[in-house]
CSV table of C-alpha atoms in Angstrom, one decimal:
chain,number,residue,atom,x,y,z
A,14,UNK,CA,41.3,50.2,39.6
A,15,UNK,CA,44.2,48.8,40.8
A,16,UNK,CA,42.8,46.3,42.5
A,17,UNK,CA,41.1,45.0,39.4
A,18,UNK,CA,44.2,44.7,37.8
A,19,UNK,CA,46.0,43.1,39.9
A,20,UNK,CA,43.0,40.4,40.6
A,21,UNK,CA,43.3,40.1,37.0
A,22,UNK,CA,47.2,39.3,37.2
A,23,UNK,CA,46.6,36.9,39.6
A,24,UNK,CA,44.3,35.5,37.8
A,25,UNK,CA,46.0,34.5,34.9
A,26,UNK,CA,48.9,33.4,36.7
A,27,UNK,CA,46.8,30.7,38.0
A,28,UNK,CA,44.9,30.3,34.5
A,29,UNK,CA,48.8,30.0,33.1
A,30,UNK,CA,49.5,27.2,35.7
A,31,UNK,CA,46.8,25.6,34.9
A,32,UNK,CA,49.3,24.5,31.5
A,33,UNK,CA,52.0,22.2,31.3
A,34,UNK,CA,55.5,23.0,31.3
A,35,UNK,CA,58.7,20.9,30.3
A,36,UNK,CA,60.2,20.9,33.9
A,37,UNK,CA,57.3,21.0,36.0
A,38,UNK,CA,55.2,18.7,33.8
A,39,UNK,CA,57.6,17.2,31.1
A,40,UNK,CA,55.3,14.3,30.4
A,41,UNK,CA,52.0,16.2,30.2
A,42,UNK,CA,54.1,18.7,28.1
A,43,UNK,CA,56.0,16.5,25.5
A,44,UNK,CA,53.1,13.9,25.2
A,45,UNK,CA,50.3,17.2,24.6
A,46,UNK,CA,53.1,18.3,21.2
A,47,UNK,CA,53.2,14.4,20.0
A,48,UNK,CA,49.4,14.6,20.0
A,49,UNK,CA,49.5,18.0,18.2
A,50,UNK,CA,52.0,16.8,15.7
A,51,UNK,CA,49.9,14.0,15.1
A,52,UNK,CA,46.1,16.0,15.2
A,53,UNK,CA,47.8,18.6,12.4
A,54,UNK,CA,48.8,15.8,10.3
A,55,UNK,CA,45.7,14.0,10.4
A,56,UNK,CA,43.8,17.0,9.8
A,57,UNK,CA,45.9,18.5,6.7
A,58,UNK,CA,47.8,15.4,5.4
A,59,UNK,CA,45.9,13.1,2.0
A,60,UNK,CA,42.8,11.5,3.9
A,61,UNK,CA,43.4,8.2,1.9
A,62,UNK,CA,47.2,8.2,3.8
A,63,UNK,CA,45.3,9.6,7.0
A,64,UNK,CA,42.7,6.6,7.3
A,65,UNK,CA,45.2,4.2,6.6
A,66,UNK,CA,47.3,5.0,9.5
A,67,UNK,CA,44.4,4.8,11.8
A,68,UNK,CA,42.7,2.2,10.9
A,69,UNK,CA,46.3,0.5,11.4
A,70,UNK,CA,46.0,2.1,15.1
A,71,UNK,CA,43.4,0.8,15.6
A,72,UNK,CA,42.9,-1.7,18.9
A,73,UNK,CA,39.8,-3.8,17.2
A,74,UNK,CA,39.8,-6.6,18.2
A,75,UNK,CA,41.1,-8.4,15.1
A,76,UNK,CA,44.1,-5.9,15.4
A,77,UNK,CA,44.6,-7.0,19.4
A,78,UNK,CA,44.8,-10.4,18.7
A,79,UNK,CA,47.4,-9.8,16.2
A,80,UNK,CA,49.9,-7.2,17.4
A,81,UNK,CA,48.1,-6.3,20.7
A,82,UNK,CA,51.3,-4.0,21.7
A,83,UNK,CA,51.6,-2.0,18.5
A,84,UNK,CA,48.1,-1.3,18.6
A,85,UNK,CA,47.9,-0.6,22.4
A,86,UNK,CA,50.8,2.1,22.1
A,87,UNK,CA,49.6,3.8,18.4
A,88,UNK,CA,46.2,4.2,18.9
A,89,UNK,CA,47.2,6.5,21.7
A,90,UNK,CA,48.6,9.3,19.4
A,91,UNK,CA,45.8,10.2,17.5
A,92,UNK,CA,43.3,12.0,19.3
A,93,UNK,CA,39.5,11.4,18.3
A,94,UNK,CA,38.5,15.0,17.0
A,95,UNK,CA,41.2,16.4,16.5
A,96,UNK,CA,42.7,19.5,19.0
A,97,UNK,CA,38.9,20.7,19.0
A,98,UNK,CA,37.9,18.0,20.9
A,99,UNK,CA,37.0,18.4,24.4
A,100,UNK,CA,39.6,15.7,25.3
A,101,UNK,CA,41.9,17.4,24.1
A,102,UNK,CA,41.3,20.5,26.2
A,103,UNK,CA,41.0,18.1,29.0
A,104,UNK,CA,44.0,15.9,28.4
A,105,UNK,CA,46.2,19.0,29.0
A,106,UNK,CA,44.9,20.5,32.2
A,107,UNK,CA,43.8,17.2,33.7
A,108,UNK,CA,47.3,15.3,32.8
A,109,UNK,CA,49.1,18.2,33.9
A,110,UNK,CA,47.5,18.3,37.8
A,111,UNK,CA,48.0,14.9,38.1
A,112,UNK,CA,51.4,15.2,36.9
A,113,UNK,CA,52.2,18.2,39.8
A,114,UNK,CA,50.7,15.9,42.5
A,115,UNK,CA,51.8,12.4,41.7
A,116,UNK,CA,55.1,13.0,39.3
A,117,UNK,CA,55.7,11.8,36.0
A,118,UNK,CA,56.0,8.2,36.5
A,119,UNK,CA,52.8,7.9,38.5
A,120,UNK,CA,50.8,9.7,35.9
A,121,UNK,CA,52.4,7.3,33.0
A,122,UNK,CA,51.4,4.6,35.2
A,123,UNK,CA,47.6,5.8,35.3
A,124,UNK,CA,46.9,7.0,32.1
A,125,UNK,CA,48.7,4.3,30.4
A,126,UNK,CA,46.3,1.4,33.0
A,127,UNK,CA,43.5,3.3,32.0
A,128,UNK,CA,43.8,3.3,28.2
A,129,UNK,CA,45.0,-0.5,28.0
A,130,UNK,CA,42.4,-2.2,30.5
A,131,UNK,CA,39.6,-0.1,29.6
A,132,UNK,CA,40.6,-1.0,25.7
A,133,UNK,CA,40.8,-4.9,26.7
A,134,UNK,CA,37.2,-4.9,28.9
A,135,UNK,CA,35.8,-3.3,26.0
A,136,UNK,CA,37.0,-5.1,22.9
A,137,UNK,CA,38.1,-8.5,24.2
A,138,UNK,CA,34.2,-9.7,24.6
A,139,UNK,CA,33.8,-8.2,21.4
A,140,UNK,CA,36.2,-10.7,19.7
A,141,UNK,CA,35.1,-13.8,21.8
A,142,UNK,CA,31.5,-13.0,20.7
A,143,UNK,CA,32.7,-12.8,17.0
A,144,UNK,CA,34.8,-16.2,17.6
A,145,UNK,CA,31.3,-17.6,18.8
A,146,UNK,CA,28.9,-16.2,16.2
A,147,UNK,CA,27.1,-14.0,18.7
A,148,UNK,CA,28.6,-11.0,16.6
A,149,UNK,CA,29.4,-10.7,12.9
A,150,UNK,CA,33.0,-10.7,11.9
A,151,UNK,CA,32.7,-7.1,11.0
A,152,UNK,CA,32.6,-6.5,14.2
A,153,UNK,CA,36.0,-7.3,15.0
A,154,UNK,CA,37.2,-4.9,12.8
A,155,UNK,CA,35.5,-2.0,14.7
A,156,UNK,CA,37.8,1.6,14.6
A,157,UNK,CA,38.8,2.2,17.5
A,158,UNK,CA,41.5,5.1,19.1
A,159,UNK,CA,42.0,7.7,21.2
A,160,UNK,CA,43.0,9.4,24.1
A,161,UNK,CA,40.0,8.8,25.6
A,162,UNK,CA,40.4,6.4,28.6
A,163,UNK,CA,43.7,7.4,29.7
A,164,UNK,CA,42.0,11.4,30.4
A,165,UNK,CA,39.0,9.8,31.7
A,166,UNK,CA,40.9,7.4,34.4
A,167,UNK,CA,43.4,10.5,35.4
A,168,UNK,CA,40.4,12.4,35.7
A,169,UNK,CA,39.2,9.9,38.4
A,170,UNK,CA,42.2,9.9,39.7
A,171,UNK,CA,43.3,13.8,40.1
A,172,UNK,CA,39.7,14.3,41.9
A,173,UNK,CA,40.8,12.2,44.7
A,174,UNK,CA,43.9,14.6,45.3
A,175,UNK,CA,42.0,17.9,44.6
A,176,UNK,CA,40.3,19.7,48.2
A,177,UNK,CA,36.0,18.7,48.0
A,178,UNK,CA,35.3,22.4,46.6
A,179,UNK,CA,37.0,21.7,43.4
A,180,UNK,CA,36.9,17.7,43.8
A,181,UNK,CA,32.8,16.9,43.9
A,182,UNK,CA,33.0,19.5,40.6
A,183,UNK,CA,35.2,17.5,38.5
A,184,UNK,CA,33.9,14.3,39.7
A,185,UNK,CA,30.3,15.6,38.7
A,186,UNK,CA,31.2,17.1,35.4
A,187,UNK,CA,33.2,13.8,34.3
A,188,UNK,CA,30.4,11.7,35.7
A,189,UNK,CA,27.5,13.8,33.7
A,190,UNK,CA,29.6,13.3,30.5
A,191,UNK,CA,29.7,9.4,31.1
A,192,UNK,CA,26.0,9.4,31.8
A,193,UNK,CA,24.9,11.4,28.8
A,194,UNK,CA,27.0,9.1,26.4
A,195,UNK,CA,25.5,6.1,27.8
A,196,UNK,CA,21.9,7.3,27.6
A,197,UNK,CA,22.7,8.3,23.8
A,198,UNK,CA,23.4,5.0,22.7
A,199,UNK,CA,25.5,6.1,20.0
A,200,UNK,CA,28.5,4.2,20.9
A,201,UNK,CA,27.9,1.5,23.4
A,202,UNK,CA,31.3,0.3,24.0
A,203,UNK,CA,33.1,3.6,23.8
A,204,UNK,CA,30.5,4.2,26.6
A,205,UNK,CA,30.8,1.5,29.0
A,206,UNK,CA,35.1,2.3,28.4
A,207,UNK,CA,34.5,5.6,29.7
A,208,UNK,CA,33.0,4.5,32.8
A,209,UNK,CA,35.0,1.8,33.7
A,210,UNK,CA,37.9,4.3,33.0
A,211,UNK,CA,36.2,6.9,35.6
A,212,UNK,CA,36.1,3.9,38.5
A,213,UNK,CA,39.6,3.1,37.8
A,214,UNK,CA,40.5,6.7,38.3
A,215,UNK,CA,38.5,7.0,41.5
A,216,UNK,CA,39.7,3.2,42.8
A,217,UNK,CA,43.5,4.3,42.2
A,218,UNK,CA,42.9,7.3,45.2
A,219,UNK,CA,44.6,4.8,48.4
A,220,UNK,CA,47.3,4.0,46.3
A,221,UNK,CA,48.0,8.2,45.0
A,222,UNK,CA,47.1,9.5,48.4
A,223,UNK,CA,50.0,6.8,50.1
A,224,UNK,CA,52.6,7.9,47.8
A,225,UNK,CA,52.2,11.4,48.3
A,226,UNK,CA,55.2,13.4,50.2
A,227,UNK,CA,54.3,15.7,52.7
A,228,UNK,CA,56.5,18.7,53.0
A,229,UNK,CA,60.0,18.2,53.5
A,230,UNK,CA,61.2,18.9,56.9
A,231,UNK,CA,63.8,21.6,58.1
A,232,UNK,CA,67.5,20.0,57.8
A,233,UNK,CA,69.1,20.5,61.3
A,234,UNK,CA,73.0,21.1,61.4
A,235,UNK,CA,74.6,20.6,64.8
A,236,UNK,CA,73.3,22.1,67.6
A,237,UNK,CA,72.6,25.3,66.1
A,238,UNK,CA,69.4,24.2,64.1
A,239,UNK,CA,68.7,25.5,60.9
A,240,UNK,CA,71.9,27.9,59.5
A,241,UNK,CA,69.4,30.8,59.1
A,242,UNK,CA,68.8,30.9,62.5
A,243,UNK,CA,70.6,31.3,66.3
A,244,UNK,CA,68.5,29.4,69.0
A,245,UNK,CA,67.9,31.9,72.0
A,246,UNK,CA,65.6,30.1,74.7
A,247,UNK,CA,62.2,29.9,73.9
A,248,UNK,CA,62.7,31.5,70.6
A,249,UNK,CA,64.4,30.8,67.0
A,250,UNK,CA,66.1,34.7,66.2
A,251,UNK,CA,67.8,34.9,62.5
A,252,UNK,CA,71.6,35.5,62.3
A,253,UNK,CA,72.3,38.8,61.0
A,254,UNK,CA,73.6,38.9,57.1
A,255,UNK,CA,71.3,36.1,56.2
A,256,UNK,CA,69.3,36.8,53.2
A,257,UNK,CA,65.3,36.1,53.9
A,258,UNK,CA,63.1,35.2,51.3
C-alpha cells in the first residue's frame, strides 16, 4: 500500500513539473496568464466589442501591409478556442520544457520566429495573389490569430532536446495533427502554417543543442580541491563538520 502511494507522490510531482512556474519558467508562466486574461474576456465580454478587437488582430494580409508589427504582436494574445483548445493545453507544457532547456530568451526567440515567418509564408502570397487578380479582394481580409505557430515550432523544437523514448512521441503526435488538418481541407493555409511551423521547430535542433550548458564543473580552491573535501592519495575523504546534502 505504501508503495502505491508513494508511486502516486511521485507521480504527481512530475505531473506538477510538467507546469510553469514564475522562476523556473517566468516566460511560459506570465505569457500562459496574458492569454488567460485575454481567453476570459473574449469568452464573457459583449461579442460585438470581442469581434472587433480580433478582427483588429488580425495578421490578413490587408492588415500586414498596413501595420505589420501591431498585427504581428496582437494577434498573439488571443488564443483560437479559447483555454479549451488543445493549444492551449499544449502551449503550457510544451513552452514550459523548452523554457527549462533552452532559457527564456531562447524560447522568446523560437516561438516568436515561428509565429511571424510562418504568418508571412502563409498570408504574404495571399496578398500578392489578391494584388494580381488571382484571388478576390476578400481574401485579403481573411481572420487570422492565434497561438498556433509559435506552439507548433517550440514543439519541433523541444523534441530535439527530449531523450528518443519521449522524442519520436511528440514528434509523431504533432506530425499526425499536421497531417489530419491538411487532409481535411478545412483551412488550407492554417494548414500548410502548421507544417512549416513543425520543420522550423525541428531545423532549429543544431542551433538549441550548441547552446546548451552541460553541467557546471566542481570549483577548485587551492590545493585542497573542493572545500567539502580533504585530498588523501588516491581518494577524495570529506572534512568532518561539513554538512552533506
Amino acid at each position: 500500500m505504501s508503495g502505491a502511494v508513494s508511486g502516486a507522490v511521485r507521480s504527481g510531482r512530475w505531473a506538477w513539473r510538467l507546469l510553469p512556474g514564475p522562476r523556473a519558467t517566468p516566460f511560459t508562466f506570465w505569457y500562459a496568464l496574458l492569454l488567460m486574461g485575454t481567453s476570459l474576456f473574449a469568452a464573457y465580454a459583449d461579442p460585438v466589442r470581442v469581434a472587433e478587437l480580433l478582427r483588429g488582430s488580425s495578421t490578413d494580409a490587408a492588415h500586414l501591409a498596413a501595420t505589420p508589427l501591431r498585427v504581428l504582436v496582437a494577434s498573439a494574445l488571443w488564443i483560437d478556442g479559447g483555454l479549451l483548445s488543445g493549444f492551449a493545453c499544449a502551449f503550457v507544457v510544451v513552452l514550459a520544457g523548452l523554457e527549462r532547456r533552452v532559457g527564456a530568451v531562447r524560447t522568446v526567440a523560437v516561438f516568436l520566429g515561428g509565429h511571424v515567418l510562418a504568418t508571412l509564408a502563409t498570408e504574404l502570397p495571399v496578398g500578392a495573389a489578391v494584388a494580381t487578380g488571382a484571388l478576390p479582394p476578400g481574401a485579403a481580409h481573411r481572420l487570422d490569430y492565434g497561438i498556433s505557430y509559435g506552439v507548433m515550432t517550440c514543439a519541433g523544437a523541444l523534441a530535439g532536446l527530449l531523450p528518443g523514448r519521449l522524442r519520436w512521441p511528440l514528434l509523431g503526435g504533432a506530425g499526425y495533427y499536421v497531417t489530419a488538418d491538411l487532409l481535411t481541407f478545412a483551412d488550407p493555409l492554417s494548414s500548410c502554417g502548421h507544417l512549416l511551423s513543425l520543420t522550423l521547430g525541428v531545423t532549429a535542433w543544431p542551433l538549441l543543442r550548441r547552446g546548451r550548458s552541460g553541467p557546471r564543473p566542481v570549483r577548485l580552491h587551492g590545493d585542497l580541491g573542493h572545500p567539502a573535501l580533504r585530498r588523501v592519495p588516491g581518494r577524495a575523504v570529506p572534512v568532518a563538520g561539513v554538512r552533506r546534502r
